[in-house]
Coordinates of C-alpha atoms in Angstrom, one line a residue:
X23 CA 96.2 87.5 -188.0
X24 CA 95.1 83.6 -188.1
X25 CA 92.1 83.1 -185.5
X26 CA 92.5 80.0 -183.1
X27 CA 89.3 77.6 -181.7
X28 CA 89.2 77.4 -178.6
X29 CA 86.4 75.0 -176.5
X30 CA 85.2 75.3 -173.6
X31 CA 83.8 72.7 -171.3
X32 CA 80.9 74.0 -169.9
X33 CA 79.4 70.4 -169.0
X34 CA 81.1 67.1 -168.6
X35 CA 79.8 63.9 -169.2
X36 CA 79.5 62.0 -165.8
X37 CA 80.3 57.8 -168.3
X38 CA 79.0 55.6 -165.0
X39 CA 77.6 52.8 -166.1
X40 CA 76.8 53.3 -169.1
X41 CA 79.4 50.6 -170.5
X42 CA 76.6 48.0 -169.3
X43 CA 73.4 50.0 -171.3
X44 CA 71.8 46.9 -170.1
X45 CA 71.8 47.0 -166.4
X46 CA 70.8 51.0 -166.0
X47 CA 66.9 49.9 -164.3
X48 CA 69.1 47.6 -161.7
X49 CA 71.2 49.5 -160.6
X50 CA 68.6 52.2 -160.2
X51 CA 67.0 49.8 -157.9
X52 CA 70.7 48.6 -156.1
X53 CA 71.4 51.8 -155.9
X54 CA 68.2 53.1 -154.3
X55 CA 67.7 50.8 -152.5
X56 CA 71.9 50.9 -150.2
X57 CA 71.0 54.9 -150.8
X58 CA 67.6 54.5 -148.4
X59 CA 69.5 52.7 -146.5
X60 CA 72.3 54.9 -145.8
X61 CA 70.0 57.5 -144.3
X62 CA 67.5 54.3 -142.0
X63 CA 70.2 53.1 -141.0
X64 CA 72.1 56.0 -139.5
X65 CA 68.8 58.3 -139.1
X66 CA 68.2 54.9 -137.1
X67 CA 71.4 55.1 -135.5
X68 CA 71.5 58.8 -134.4
X69 CA 67.3 58.6 -132.9
X70 CA 68.5 55.7 -130.4
X71 CA 71.4 58.2 -129.4
X72 CA 69.6 60.7 -129.2
X73 CA 66.0 58.9 -127.3
X74 CA 67.5 56.7 -124.8
X75 CA 69.6 58.7 -121.8
X76 CA 71.6 55.8 -121.5
X77 CA 74.2 56.7 -124.9
X78 CA 74.4 60.9 -123.9
X79 CA 78.4 59.8 -123.6
X80 CA 81.9 61.5 -125.4
X81 CA 81.3 57.6 -127.3
X82 CA 78.0 57.8 -128.9
X83 CA 77.6 61.7 -129.7
X84 CA 80.8 61.1 -132.0
X85 CA 79.4 58.2 -133.1
X86 CA 75.7 60.3 -134.3
X87 CA 77.9 62.7 -135.5
X88 CA 80.1 60.6 -137.9
X89 CA 76.1 58.7 -138.9
X90 CA 75.2 61.8 -139.9
X91 CA 79.0 62.7 -141.3
X92 CA 78.1 59.6 -143.6
X93 CA 74.0 60.9 -145.0
X94 CA 75.2 64.1 -145.9
X95 CA 78.1 62.4 -147.5
X96 CA 76.2 60.3 -149.7
X97 CA 73.5 63.0 -150.1
X98 CA 77.0 64.8 -152.5
X99 CA 77.1 61.8 -154.9
X100 CA 74.2 59.1 -154.8
X101 CA 71.6 61.1 -156.0
X102 CA 73.1 62.7 -158.9
X103 CA 73.7 58.9 -159.5
X104 CA 71.0 57.5 -159.5
X105 CA 69.4 60.0 -161.5
X106 CA 71.8 59.7 -164.1
X107 CA 71.3 56.0 -163.8
X108 CA 66.9 57.4 -164.4
X109 CA 67.2 59.7 -167.4
X110 CA 70.0 58.7 -168.4
X111 CA 71.0 61.8 -168.9
X112 CA 74.9 62.0 -167.3
X113 CA 75.4 65.8 -168.2
X114 CA 76.4 68.1 -164.5
X115 CA 76.9 71.5 -165.8
X116 CA 80.7 73.0 -164.4
X117 CA 79.3 74.4 -161.4
X118 CA 77.8 71.8 -160.2
X119 CA 81.1 69.9 -161.3
X120 CA 83.6 71.8 -158.6
X121 CA 80.5 72.0 -156.1
X122 CA 80.6 68.2 -155.8
X123 CA 83.8 67.9 -156.0
X124 CA 84.2 70.7 -152.8
X125 CA 82.0 68.9 -150.2
X126 CA 83.2 65.3 -151.0
X127 CA 86.6 66.4 -150.6
X128 CA 85.4 69.3 -147.2
X129 CA 82.7 66.2 -146.5
X130 CA 85.3 62.4 -146.6
X131 CA 87.9 65.1 -144.4
X132 CA 85.7 65.5 -141.9
X133 CA 85.3 62.2 -142.1
X134 CA 88.5 61.4 -141.7
X135 CA 89.8 63.6 -138.7
X136 CA 86.4 62.4 -136.5
X137 CA 87.4 59.3 -137.4
X138 CA 90.4 60.4 -135.3
X139 CA 88.6 61.5 -132.5
X140 CA 87.2 58.5 -132.5
X141 CA 90.2 56.6 -131.3
X142 CA 90.9 59.4 -128.6
X143 CA 88.2 59.3 -127.6
X144 CA 88.3 55.2 -126.9
X145 CA 91.7 55.6 -125.8
X146 CA 91.6 58.6 -122.9
X147 CA 88.7 55.8 -121.9
X148 CA 90.5 52.9 -121.7
X149 CA 94.5 54.3 -121.2
X150 CA 93.3 57.3 -118.2
X151 CA 89.9 56.5 -117.1
X152 CA 90.0 58.4 -113.4
X153 CA 90.3 60.8 -116.1
X154 CA 87.8 60.5 -117.9
X155 CA 85.3 62.4 -117.5
X156 CA 87.5 65.3 -117.3
X157 CA 90.0 64.9 -120.1
X158 CA 86.2 64.8 -122.2
X159 CA 84.0 66.9 -121.1
X160 CA 81.2 68.4 -122.8
X161 CA 82.8 71.2 -124.3
X162 CA 85.6 69.2 -125.1
X163 CA 83.4 66.5 -127.0
X164 CA 81.4 69.3 -129.1
X165 CA 85.2 71.8 -130.2
X166 CA 86.2 68.2 -131.0
X167 CA 83.6 67.6 -133.7
X168 CA 83.2 71.8 -135.2
X169 CA 87.0 71.6 -135.5
X170 CA 86.3 67.8 -137.3
X171 CA 84.3 69.4 -139.3
X172 CA 85.7 72.7 -140.1
X173 CA 89.9 72.3 -140.0
X174 CA 89.6 71.3 -144.2
X175 CA 87.6 73.5 -145.3
X176 CA 89.8 76.1 -146.5
X177 CA 92.4 73.9 -148.5
X178 CA 89.4 71.9 -149.5
X179 CA 87.8 74.7 -151.0
X180 CA 91.3 76.4 -152.0
X181 CA 92.4 73.0 -153.7
X182 CA 88.7 72.9 -155.6
X183 CA 89.7 76.3 -156.7
X184 CA 93.4 74.9 -158.6
X185 CA 91.3 72.5 -160.5
X186 CA 88.5 74.4 -161.5
X187 CA 90.8 77.0 -163.1
X188 CA 93.0 74.1 -164.5
X189 CA 92.3 74.7 -168.7
X190 CA 89.8 72.4 -169.8
X191 CA 89.9 73.2 -173.4
X192 CA 88.9 69.4 -174.9
X193 CA 87.4 66.4 -174.3
X194 CA 84.5 66.9 -171.1
X195 CA 83.7 62.9 -170.2
X196 CA 84.4 62.1 -167.5
X197 CA 85.0 58.4 -166.6
X198 CA 83.5 58.1 -162.4
X199 CA 80.9 58.1 -161.3
X200 CA 80.9 61.1 -160.2
X201 CA 83.6 64.6 -160.3
X202 CA 87.1 63.5 -158.3
X203 CA 89.8 65.1 -159.1
X204 CA 92.1 62.3 -160.9
X205 CA 89.2 61.3 -164.1
X206 CA 89.1 65.3 -164.0
X207 CA 92.5 66.1 -164.1
X208 CA 92.9 63.7 -166.9
X209 CA 90.6 66.4 -169.5
X210 CA 93.1 68.9 -168.8
X211 CA 95.1 70.8 -170.5
X212 CA 98.5 71.7 -169.9
X213 CA 100.9 70.9 -166.9
X214 CA 98.7 69.1 -163.6
X215 CA 101.7 68.5 -161.4
X216 CA 101.7 71.3 -159.0
X217 CA 97.7 70.2 -158.9
X218 CA 98.5 66.6 -158.7
X219 CA 100.8 67.9 -155.4
X220 CA 98.0 69.4 -153.9
X221 CA 96.7 66.0 -154.6
X222 CA 99.2 64.6 -152.4
X223 CA 99.3 67.4 -149.3
X224 CA 95.8 67.1 -148.7
X225 CA 95.8 63.1 -148.8
X226 CA 98.4 63.0 -146.2
X227 CA 96.8 65.8 -144.3
X228 CA 94.5 64.0 -144.6
X229 CA 94.1 60.6 -145.2
X230 CA 98.1 59.7 -143.4
X231 CA 98.2 61.5 -140.4
X232 CA 94.9 60.4 -139.0
X233 CA 95.9 57.4 -139.5
X234 CA 98.9 57.4 -138.0
X235 CA 97.3 59.8 -135.3
X236 CA 94.4 56.3 -135.2
X237 CA 97.4 53.3 -134.7
X238 CA 98.6 55.2 -132.8
X239 CA 96.0 55.3 -130.0
X240 CA 95.3 52.0 -130.2
X241 CA 98.7 50.3 -129.7
X242 CA 98.2 52.0 -126.4
X243 CA 95.2 50.2 -126.3
X244 CA 96.3 47.5 -126.9
X245 CA 99.2 47.3 -124.7
X246 CA 97.4 48.3 -121.4
X247 CA 93.9 45.9 -122.8
X248 CA 97.3 43.4 -122.3
X249 CA 97.3 44.6 -118.5
X250 CA 94.2 43.8 -117.4
X251 CA 94.3 41.1 -114.5
X252 CA 90.3 39.7 -115.9
X253 CA 89.3 38.4 -119.2
X254 CA 86.0 40.0 -119.2
X255 CA 87.1 43.2 -118.7
X256 CA 90.3 42.2 -121.8
X257 CA 86.1 41.0 -124.0
X258 CA 85.2 43.5 -123.0
X259 CA 87.4 46.9 -124.5
X260 CA 87.7 44.5 -127.1
X261 CA 84.8 44.9 -128.0
X262 CA 84.3 48.6 -127.4
X263 CA 87.2 49.0 -130.1
X264 CA 86.1 46.4 -132.6
X265 CA 83.5 48.2 -134.5
X266 CA 85.7 51.1 -134.3
X267 CA 88.2 50.2 -136.1
X268 CA 86.5 47.9 -138.0
X269 CA 85.0 50.7 -139.7
X270 CA 88.7 52.8 -140.0
X271 CA 90.0 49.7 -141.4
X272 CA 87.1 49.6 -144.3
X273 CA 86.7 53.1 -145.2
X274 CA 91.1 54.1 -144.8
X275 CA 91.6 50.8 -146.8
X276 CA 89.5 52.0 -150.4
X277 CA 90.5 55.3 -149.5
X278 CA 93.5 55.1 -149.5
X279 CA 94.2 53.2 -152.4
X280 CA 92.2 55.7 -154.4
X281 CA 94.7 58.9 -153.3
X282 CA 98.2 57.5 -151.8
X283 CA 99.1 55.4 -154.7
X284 CA 100.9 56.3 -157.8
X285 CA 98.8 57.8 -160.3
X286 CA 100.9 55.3 -163.6
X287 CA 99.8 52.0 -161.1
X288 CA 96.3 52.5 -160.9
X289 CA 93.4 51.0 -163.6
X290 CA 90.4 53.0 -164.6
X291 CA 88.2 50.5 -163.4
X292 CA 89.9 50.1 -160.5
X293 CA 89.8 53.2 -158.9
X294 CA 86.4 53.5 -159.9
X295 CA 85.2 50.3 -158.0
X296 CA 87.2 51.2 -155.4
X297 CA 85.9 54.8 -155.0
X298 CA 82.3 53.6 -155.4
X299 CA 82.9 50.8 -151.8
X300 CA 83.8 54.3 -149.8
X301 CA 81.7 56.6 -151.6
X302 CA 78.3 54.5 -150.6
X303 CA 78.9 50.3 -149.8
X304 CA 81.0 52.1 -146.5
X305 CA 78.1 54.3 -145.2
X306 CA 75.9 51.2 -144.9
X307 CA 77.6 49.0 -143.4
X308 CA 79.1 51.4 -141.0
X309 CA 75.3 51.6 -138.6
X310 CA 75.8 47.8 -138.9
X311 CA 78.6 47.0 -137.5
X312 CA 77.8 49.7 -135.0
X313 CA 74.6 48.6 -133.6
X314 CA 75.7 44.0 -134.4
X315 CA 78.0 44.5 -132.4
X316 CA 77.3 47.0 -129.8
X317 CA 74.8 45.6 -126.9
X318 CA 73.5 48.9 -125.3
X319 CA 73.1 49.9 -128.6
X320 CA 70.9 46.7 -129.5
X321 CA 69.9 47.2 -125.9
X322 CA 68.1 50.8 -126.6
X323 CA 66.2 49.6 -129.7
X324 CA 64.6 46.6 -127.6
X325 CA 63.8 49.1 -125.2
X326 CA 62.0 51.7 -127.8
X327 CA 60.1 48.8 -130.4
X328 CA 58.8 47.0 -127.2
X329 CA 57.5 50.1 -125.9

C-alpha cells in the first residue's frame, strides 16, 4: 500500500510588510509611536475619569471601559507586529495564532457591543432625562459592561475551534499582519463553506445588530434634540453625541468593509489596509476624539495639570 506524504502545518508565516524590506526600521518606529500613543492616550483618559469626581457618571464609566478595551485589543496584535518588524522572524506557532485569533475576536465583539451600550446610554440621557438616574444606576451599568465583555466569549471560542480544526496541509504563509479569518481560510485544504457561513453569522451578530441598535438610538435622539426649544440645548446635546458618532463611524466603517463584503469583491491589498486601520489607527484617534471634543475632560485635564 502506498503511503501518502502529508504536511502538517505547525506554524504560520505572517508576511505583513515583507514586500517593502527596506522600510522595516521606519515602519517599526511608526507603529511603536502608534502603540505608545494608544497606551498613553487611553491610559490618560482612564486616569482622568478615575481621578475626578465630576466624571463619575455612566457616560464616563462606559468611556473608561471602552478605553481599556482599546488597550487590550491593540495589545493582542501590535506587540507581535513590532516584534516581527524588529526581528524579521515573522513566524507564529499554530497555537499562538489560534490564541491571538480568539482574543482578537472576543475583544472586537466586546467593542461593538459596548458602542451599542454607549448609544443606549445617550438615548436614555437625552430622551428620558427624568428617568436617567433610575434606569442607568451603577448596578445596571456594571451589568451592561459585563454583558458586553462576556457575550461573545462562547461564540468566539467555538469560532476559533471550528476554524483551527480545519485541514491545513500545504502553504503556511499568511498574507496579513496578524491571524485574521480571511487569510487563514485561504490556507485550508478542503471545503470552507460552513466556516465562512459561521463567520458571516458572527459578523451579523456583532457588527450589524449593534449597528442597527446604534442607528435606532440616534434616530430617536436626533428627533428629540430637534424638538428642544433652545438653540444652546440643541448644541449641547449634539456635542455630547458627536464624539461617539465619530468613533462609531470609524470603527464600523472599516470593520464592515473587512468582514461584511462578499469574498469575491475584495482585494487582498485593500483588506490588509482596512484591517490595519481599524486595528491600530482608530484606537489611537479615539481618546483624541473624546477629549478634544469634550469640555468636561479638557477642564479636568487642565485642573490636574495646574495641580
